[in-house]
Amino acid sequence: MPKPTTPRGRPPVPSLARPSPARPGPARAGKDMRREEPRDEPGKLFRVAGLSAVSALFSHDAARVERLFFEERLKAKTGDFCKAMAAARKPYRMVEADELAKVAGTVLHGGVVALIAPRPVPAFDSEAAKRWALDGQPLLILDGVGNPHNLGAILRTAAFFGLRRVVVSDHPGQALPSESAYRVAEGGFEWVELYRAANLPTVLKRLRDSYRVAGTALGRGRAVVTDPAALTKGERPAAVVLGNEEDGLPPATLAACEDILTLPGTGRVQSLNVAATAAILIHALAKPG
């Protein structure tokens, strides 16, 4: 394992700005290591914490990791990560727990933190979706799911069950990839492709040629499907739409769905958390692989 860089004194907290390509190699104290308050902004780096999430990054797309910090207790488990960083001439460092907490912005960092270049969310392509439908995989669509923790939990579940794609709408309240979402996803963002669809009602109407489109809601006068497995019957795979945590699906989105899907409960509580609903539906619909 390459020897981690250890400058004298307390190692400074890194800037979240993207490091200049003119400064390869181990991190050094100075201007390139100034502390900034974390923000999820274009050009900023995301902090990804925890061994599972960082392992997924190095397994799937190590080139996105710009800096790596870890505690001595994880020295053996991060050895391969350090080799990859050294080969790419990117900074990595073993630090004390209090300094790692500053880097991570939380004490719940799991002993290792990677700073990564956020991956852009590509635009949804209806023609590409027709090809996706041929593999029989369901499509999960989120319209206004605003809590980044819910987004992260949904991506984690999708990765666990082998769901390959998730689509988010251009709803102004829709959560997008962020540090919070990455932290909860535990590496899920590395195994699930995320797309963003503009004008979702129009997109859903086009999708109905290739997918059986169902919106999760109460029926309110429309017939409902109460068994998710029923959506798998027929030639078209399911495309299931989940809405905002408080308000559900917008009327225009719901009107564009051919089916209404409702999970019946005891009535003791009104509804499930959207991430819990997504987990039930993904488990019922996904085909691992």
CSV table of C-alpha atoms in Angstrom, one decimal:
chain,number,residue,atom,x,y,z
A,1,MET,CA,0.0,0.0,0.0
A,2,PRO,CA,1.4,3.4,-0.9
A,3,LYS,CA,2.5,5.5,2.1
A,4,PRO,CA,-0.2,8.2,2.8
A,5,THR,CA,1.0,11.7,2.9
A,6,THR,CA,1.2,13.2,6.4
A,7,PRO,CA,2.4,16.9,6.5
A,8,ARG,CA,3.5,18.3,9.8
A,9,GLY,CA,0.9,19.5,12.3
A,10,ARG,CA,-2.9,19.1,12.0
A,11,PRO,CA,-3.9,18.5,8.4
A,12,PRO,CA,-6.1,21.3,7.1
A,13,VAL,CA,-9.6,20.7,5.9
A,14,PRO,CA,-9.8,20.5,2.1
A,15,SER,CA,-11.6,23.0,-0.1
A,16,LEU,CA,-14.7,21.6,-1.8
A,17,ALA,CA,-13.7,23.4,-5.0
A,18,ARG,CA,-12.5,21.1,-7.7
A,19,PRO,CA,-8.7,20.9,-7.4
A,20,SER,CA,-6.6,22.3,-10.2
A,21,PRO,CA,-5.2,19.8,-12.6
A,22,ALA,CA,-1.9,21.6,-12.4
A,23,ARG,CA,-1.5,20.3,-8.8
A,24,PRO,CA,-1.4,16.6,-9.0
A,25,GLY,CA,-0.1,14.3,-6.3
A,26,PRO,CA,-0.5,14.3,-2.5
A,27,ALA,CA,-2.4,17.0,-0.8
A,28,ARG,CA,-0.4,19.9,0.6
A,29,ALA,CA,-1.1,22.6,3.1
A,30,GLY,CA,-1.8,25.9,1.6
A,31,LYS,CA,-4.3,27.7,-0.6
A,32,ASP,CA,-5.5,24.5,-2.2
A,33,MET,CA,-6.6,23.2,1.2
A,34,ARG,CA,-8.6,26.1,2.6
A,35,ARG,CA,-11.8,25.3,4.4
A,36,GLU,CA,-15.1,26.2,2.8
A,37,GLU,CA,-18.6,25.6,4.0
A,38,PRO,CA,-20.2,22.7,2.1
A,39,ARG,CA,-22.6,23.5,-0.7
A,40,ASP,CA,-24.1,21.4,-3.4
A,41,GLU,CA,-23.2,23.7,-6.3
A,42,PRO,CA,-21.9,23.2,-9.9
A,43,GLY,CA,-18.2,22.8,-9.8
A,44,LYS,CA,-18.1,21.7,-6.2
A,45,LEU,CA,-17.1,18.3,-5.0
A,46,PHE,CA,-19.5,16.0,-3.1
A,47,ARG,CA,-18.3,14.3,0.1
A,48,VAL,CA,-19.1,10.6,0.1
A,49,ALA,CA,-18.6,8.9,3.5
A,50,GLY,CA,-18.5,5.3,4.6
A,51,LEU,CA,-16.7,2.2,3.4
A,52,SER,CA,-19.6,0.8,1.5
A,53,ALA,CA,-20.2,4.0,-0.5
A,54,VAL,CA,-16.5,4.7,-1.1
A,55,SER,CA,-15.9,1.1,-2.2
A,56,ALA,CA,-18.7,1.4,-4.7
A,57,LEU,CA,-17.1,4.5,-6.1
A,58,PHE,CA,-13.8,2.8,-6.6
A,59,SER,CA,-15.3,-0.3,-8.0
A,60,HIS,CA,-17.5,1.5,-10.5
A,61,ASP,CA,-15.9,4.8,-11.4
A,62,ALA,CA,-12.7,5.5,-9.6
A,63,ALA,CA,-11.8,8.3,-11.9
A,64,ARG,CA,-14.5,10.4,-10.3
A,65,VAL,CA,-12.7,10.4,-6.9
A,66,GLU,CA,-10.6,13.6,-6.6
A,67,ARG,CA,-9.5,13.3,-3.0
A,68,LEU,CA,-9.5,10.6,-0.3
A,69,PHE,CA,-9.2,10.8,3.5
A,70,PHE,CA,-9.3,8.0,6.0
A,71,GLU,CA,-8.6,7.0,9.6
A,72,GLU,CA,-5.7,4.7,10.5
A,73,ARG,CA,-8.2,2.0,11.6
A,74,LEU,CA,-9.2,1.6,7.9
A,75,LYS,CA,-5.6,1.7,6.6
A,76,ALA,CA,-5.7,-1.9,5.4
A,77,LYS,CA,-9.2,-1.7,3.9
A,78,THR,CA,-8.3,1.5,1.9
A,79,GLY,CA,-5.0,0.2,0.6
A,80,ASP,CA,-6.3,-0.5,-2.9
A,81,PHE,CA,-8.0,2.9,-2.9
A,82,CYS,CA,-4.7,4.6,-2.1
A,83,LYS,CA,-3.0,2.7,-4.9
A,84,ALA,CA,-5.6,4.0,-7.4
A,85,MET,CA,-5.2,7.5,-6.1
A,86,ALA,CA,-1.4,7.4,-6.4
A,87,ALA,CA,-1.6,6.0,-9.9
A,88,ALA,CA,-3.9,8.9,-10.9
A,89,ARG,CA,-1.7,11.4,-9.1
A,90,LYS,CA,-4.5,12.6,-6.9
A,91,PRO,CA,-4.3,13.5,-3.2
A,92,TYR,CA,-5.0,11.0,-0.4
A,93,ARG,CA,-4.3,11.3,3.3
A,94,MET,CA,-4.6,9.4,6.6
A,95,VAL,CA,-6.0,11.8,9.2
A,96,GLU,CA,-7.2,11.8,12.8
A,97,ALA,CA,-10.9,11.3,13.6
A,98,ASP,CA,-11.6,15.0,14.4
A,99,GLU,CA,-10.1,16.1,11.2
A,100,LEU,CA,-12.0,13.5,9.2
A,101,ALA,CA,-15.2,14.8,10.9
A,102,LYS,CA,-14.3,18.3,9.5
A,103,VAL,CA,-13.8,16.9,6.1
A,104,ALA,CA,-17.0,15.0,6.1
A,105,GLY,CA,-19.1,17.6,7.9
A,106,THR,CA,-20.3,15.0,10.3
A,107,VAL,CA,-19.0,12.5,12.8
A,108,LEU,CA,-21.0,9.8,11.0
A,109,HIS,CA,-18.3,9.3,8.4
A,110,GLY,CA,-17.5,5.6,8.9
A,111,GLY,CA,-13.8,6.3,8.9
A,112,VAL,CA,-13.3,7.2,5.2
A,113,VAL,CA,-14.4,10.1,3.0
A,114,ALA,CA,-14.0,10.6,-0.7
A,115,LEU,CA,-14.5,13.9,-2.5
A,116,ILE,CA,-16.0,13.2,-5.9
A,117,ALA,CA,-17.0,15.1,-9.0
A,118,PRO,CA,-20.8,14.9,-9.2
A,119,ARG,CA,-22.1,13.0,-12.2
A,120,PRO,CA,-24.5,15.0,-14.3
A,121,VAL,CA,-28.1,13.8,-14.6
A,122,PRO,CA,-28.8,13.2,-18.3
A,123,ALA,CA,-32.1,14.2,-20.0
A,124,PHE,CA,-34.6,11.4,-20.3
A,125,ASP,CA,-35.0,10.1,-23.9
A,126,SER,CA,-38.3,8.6,-24.9
A,127,GLU,CA,-36.8,6.7,-27.8
A,128,ALA,CA,-34.1,5.2,-25.6
A,129,ALA,CA,-36.9,4.1,-23.2
A,130,LYS,CA,-38.5,2.0,-25.9
A,131,ARG,CA,-35.3,0.0,-26.1
A,132,TRP,CA,-35.1,-0.2,-22.3
A,133,ALA,CA,-38.5,-1.8,-22.3
A,134,LEU,CA,-37.2,-4.8,-24.3
A,135,ASP,CA,-35.3,-6.1,-21.2
A,136,GLY,CA,-38.6,-6.3,-19.2
A,137,GLN,CA,-37.2,-4.2,-16.3
A,138,PRO,CA,-39.7,-1.9,-14.6
A,139,LEU,CA,-39.1,1.8,-14.6
A,140,LEU,CA,-39.4,3.8,-11.4
A,141,ILE,CA,-40.3,7.5,-11.8
A,142,LEU,CA,-40.2,10.1,-9.1
A,143,ASP,CA,-42.3,13.3,-9.4
A,144,GLY,CA,-41.6,15.8,-6.7
A,145,VAL,CA,-39.9,13.5,-4.1
A,146,GLY,CA,-38.2,16.4,-2.3
A,147,ASN,CA,-36.4,14.8,0.7
A,148,PRO,CA,-32.8,13.9,-0.4
A,149,HIS,CA,-32.8,11.2,2.3
A,150,ASN,CA,-35.8,9.6,0.5
A,151,LEU,CA,-34.0,9.8,-2.8
A,152,GLY,CA,-30.9,8.2,-1.4
A,153,ALA,CA,-33.0,5.4,0.2
A,154,ILE,CA,-34.8,4.7,-3.0
A,155,LEU,CA,-31.5,4.5,-5.0
A,156,ARG,CA,-30.1,2.1,-2.4
A,157,THR,CA,-33.1,-0.1,-2.7
A,158,ALA,CA,-33.0,0.0,-6.5
A,159,ALA,CA,-29.4,-1.0,-6.5
A,160,PHE,CA,-30.0,-3.8,-4.0
A,161,PHE,CA,-32.7,-5.4,-6.2
A,162,GLY,CA,-30.9,-4.7,-9.5
A,163,LEU,CA,-33.2,-2.0,-10.8
A,164,ARG,CA,-31.1,-0.3,-13.5
A,165,ARG,CA,-32.8,3.0,-14.0
A,166,VAL,CA,-34.7,5.7,-12.1
A,167,VAL,CA,-36.3,8.8,-13.7
A,168,VAL,CA,-36.9,12.1,-11.8
A,169,SER,CA,-39.2,14.8,-13.1
A,170,ASP,CA,-38.5,18.5,-13.5
A,171,HIS,CA,-40.8,19.3,-10.6
A,172,PRO,CA,-39.4,22.3,-8.8
A,173,GLY,CA,-39.4,20.4,-5.5
A,174,GLN,CA,-37.7,17.2,-6.8
A,175,ALA,CA,-34.5,16.2,-5.0
A,176,LEU,CA,-31.5,15.6,-7.1
A,177,PRO,CA,-28.1,14.0,-6.3
A,178,SER,CA,-26.6,15.7,-3.2
A,179,GLU,CA,-24.2,14.8,-0.4
A,180,SER,CA,-27.2,13.9,1.8
A,181,ALA,CA,-28.7,11.6,-0.9
A,182,TYR,CA,-25.3,10.0,-1.5
A,183,ARG,CA,-24.8,9.3,2.2
A,184,VAL,CA,-28.1,7.5,2.6
A,185,ALA,CA,-27.7,5.6,-0.8
A,186,GLU,CA,-24.7,3.7,0.5
A,187,GLY,CA,-23.2,3.4,-3.0
A,188,GLY,CA,-26.6,3.1,-4.8
A,189,PHE,CA,-25.9,6.0,-7.1
A,190,GLU,CA,-23.0,4.0,-8.6
A,191,TRP,CA,-25.2,1.2,-9.8
A,192,VAL,CA,-28.4,2.9,-10.9
A,193,GLU,CA,-28.7,5.3,-13.9
A,194,LEU,CA,-30.6,8.5,-13.0
A,195,TYR,CA,-32.4,10.5,-15.7
A,196,ARG,CA,-34.4,13.7,-15.6
A,197,ALA,CA,-37.6,14.2,-17.6
A,198,ALA,CA,-39.1,17.5,-18.6
A,199,ASN,CA,-42.9,17.8,-18.9
A,200,LEU,CA,-43.6,14.5,-17.2
A,201,PRO,CA,-47.3,14.2,-18.2
A,202,THR,CA,-46.3,14.3,-21.9
A,203,VAL,CA,-43.5,11.8,-21.2
A,204,LEU,CA,-45.8,9.4,-19.5
A,205,LYS,CA,-48.3,9.5,-22.4
A,206,ARG,CA,-45.5,8.5,-24.8
A,207,LEU,CA,-44.2,5.8,-22.4
A,208,ARG,CA,-47.6,4.1,-22.6
A,209,ASP,CA,-46.6,2.6,-26.0
A,210,SER,CA,-43.8,0.6,-24.3
A,211,TYR,CA,-44.7,0.5,-20.5
A,212,ARG,CA,-47.8,0.0,-18.4
A,213,VAL,CA,-47.8,3.3,-16.6
A,214,ALA,CA,-49.2,3.4,-13.1
A,215,GLY,CA,-49.3,6.2,-10.6
A,216,THR,CA,-49.4,5.6,-6.9
A,217,ALA,CA,-52.4,7.3,-5.3
A,218,LEU,CA,-55.8,6.8,-3.9
A,219,GLY,CA,-58.5,5.9,-6.5
A,220,ARG,CA,-60.9,8.8,-5.9
A,221,GLY,CA,-63.4,7.5,-8.4
A,222,ARG,CA,-61.0,5.5,-10.6
A,223,ALA,CA,-60.5,1.8,-10.5
A,224,VAL,CA,-57.3,0.9,-8.6
A,225,VAL,CA,-54.7,-1.9,-8.8
A,226,THR,CA,-53.9,-3.2,-5.3
A,227,ASP,CA,-51.4,-5.9,-6.2
A,228,PRO,CA,-48.2,-4.6,-7.8
A,229,ALA,CA,-47.6,-8.1,-9.4
A,230,ALA,CA,-50.7,-7.4,-11.5
A,231,LEU,CA,-48.7,-4.8,-13.4
A,232,THR,CA,-46.2,-7.4,-14.6
A,233,LYS,CA,-48.9,-9.3,-16.5
A,234,GLY,CA,-48.9,-8.6,-20.2
A,235,GLU,CA,-46.3,-7.6,-22.7
A,236,ARG,CA,-45.3,-4.2,-21.4
A,237,PRO,CA,-43.1,-3.8,-18.2
A,238,ALA,CA,-44.4,-1.5,-15.5
A,239,ALA,CA,-43.5,2.1,-15.1
A,240,VAL,CA,-44.5,3.2,-11.6
A,241,VAL,CA,-44.7,6.9,-10.6
A,242,LEU,CA,-44.3,8.1,-7.0
A,243,GLY,CA,-45.2,11.6,-5.9
A,244,ASN,CA,-44.3,14.2,-3.4
A,245,GLU,CA,-44.2,13.1,0.3
A,246,GLU,CA,-46.9,15.6,1.3
A,247,ASP,CA,-49.1,16.2,-1.7
A,248,GLY,CA,-48.7,13.0,-3.8
A,249,LEU,CA,-48.8,13.2,-7.6
A,250,PRO,CA,-49.8,16.4,-9.4
A,251,PRO,CA,-53.2,16.0,-11.1
A,252,ALA,CA,-51.7,16.3,-14.6
A,253,THR,CA,-49.2,13.5,-13.8
A,254,LEU,CA,-52.0,11.3,-12.4
A,255,ALA,CA,-54.2,11.9,-15.4
A,256,ALA,CA,-51.4,10.7,-17.7
A,257,CYS,CA,-51.2,7.3,-15.9
A,258,GLU,CA,-53.3,4.5,-17.3
A,259,ASP,CA,-53.5,2.7,-13.9
A,260,ILE,CA,-53.8,3.9,-10.3
A,261,LEU,CA,-51.8,1.7,-7.9
A,262,THR,CA,-52.7,1.6,-4.2
A,263,LEU,CA,-51.1,-0.4,-1.4
A,264,PRO,CA,-53.9,-1.3,1.0
A,265,GLY,CA,-53.1,-1.1,4.7
A,266,THR,CA,-55.0,-1.4,8.0
A,267,GLY,CA,-56.0,2.2,8.0
A,268,ARG,CA,-54.3,2.8,11.3
A,269,VAL,CA,-52.0,5.3,9.6
A,270,GLN,CA,-52.8,7.2,6.4
A,271,SER,CA,-49.9,6.2,4.2
A,272,LEU,CA,-46.3,4.9,4.0
A,273,ASN,CA,-43.2,6.9,3.6
A,274,VAL,CA,-42.4,7.3,-0.1
A,275,ALA,CA,-39.1,5.4,0.3
A,276,ALA,CA,-40.9,2.5,2.1
A,277,THR,CA,-43.5,2.4,-0.7
A,278,ALA,CA,-40.7,2.4,-3.3
A,279,ALA,CA,-39.0,-0.5,-1.6
A,280,ILE,CA,-42.2,-2.6,-1.6
A,281,LEU,CA,-42.8,-1.9,-5.3
A,282,ILE,CA,-39.3,-2.5,-6.4
A,283,HIS,CA,-39.2,-5.8,-4.5
A,284,ALA,CA,-42.5,-6.8,-6.2
A,285,LEU,CA,-41.5,-5.7,-9.7
A,286,ALA,CA,-37.8,-5.8,-10.2
A,287,LYS,CA,-36.0,-8.7,-12.0
A,288,PRO,CA,-32.5,-9.0,-10.6
A,289,GLY,CA,-29.7,-9.0,-13.1
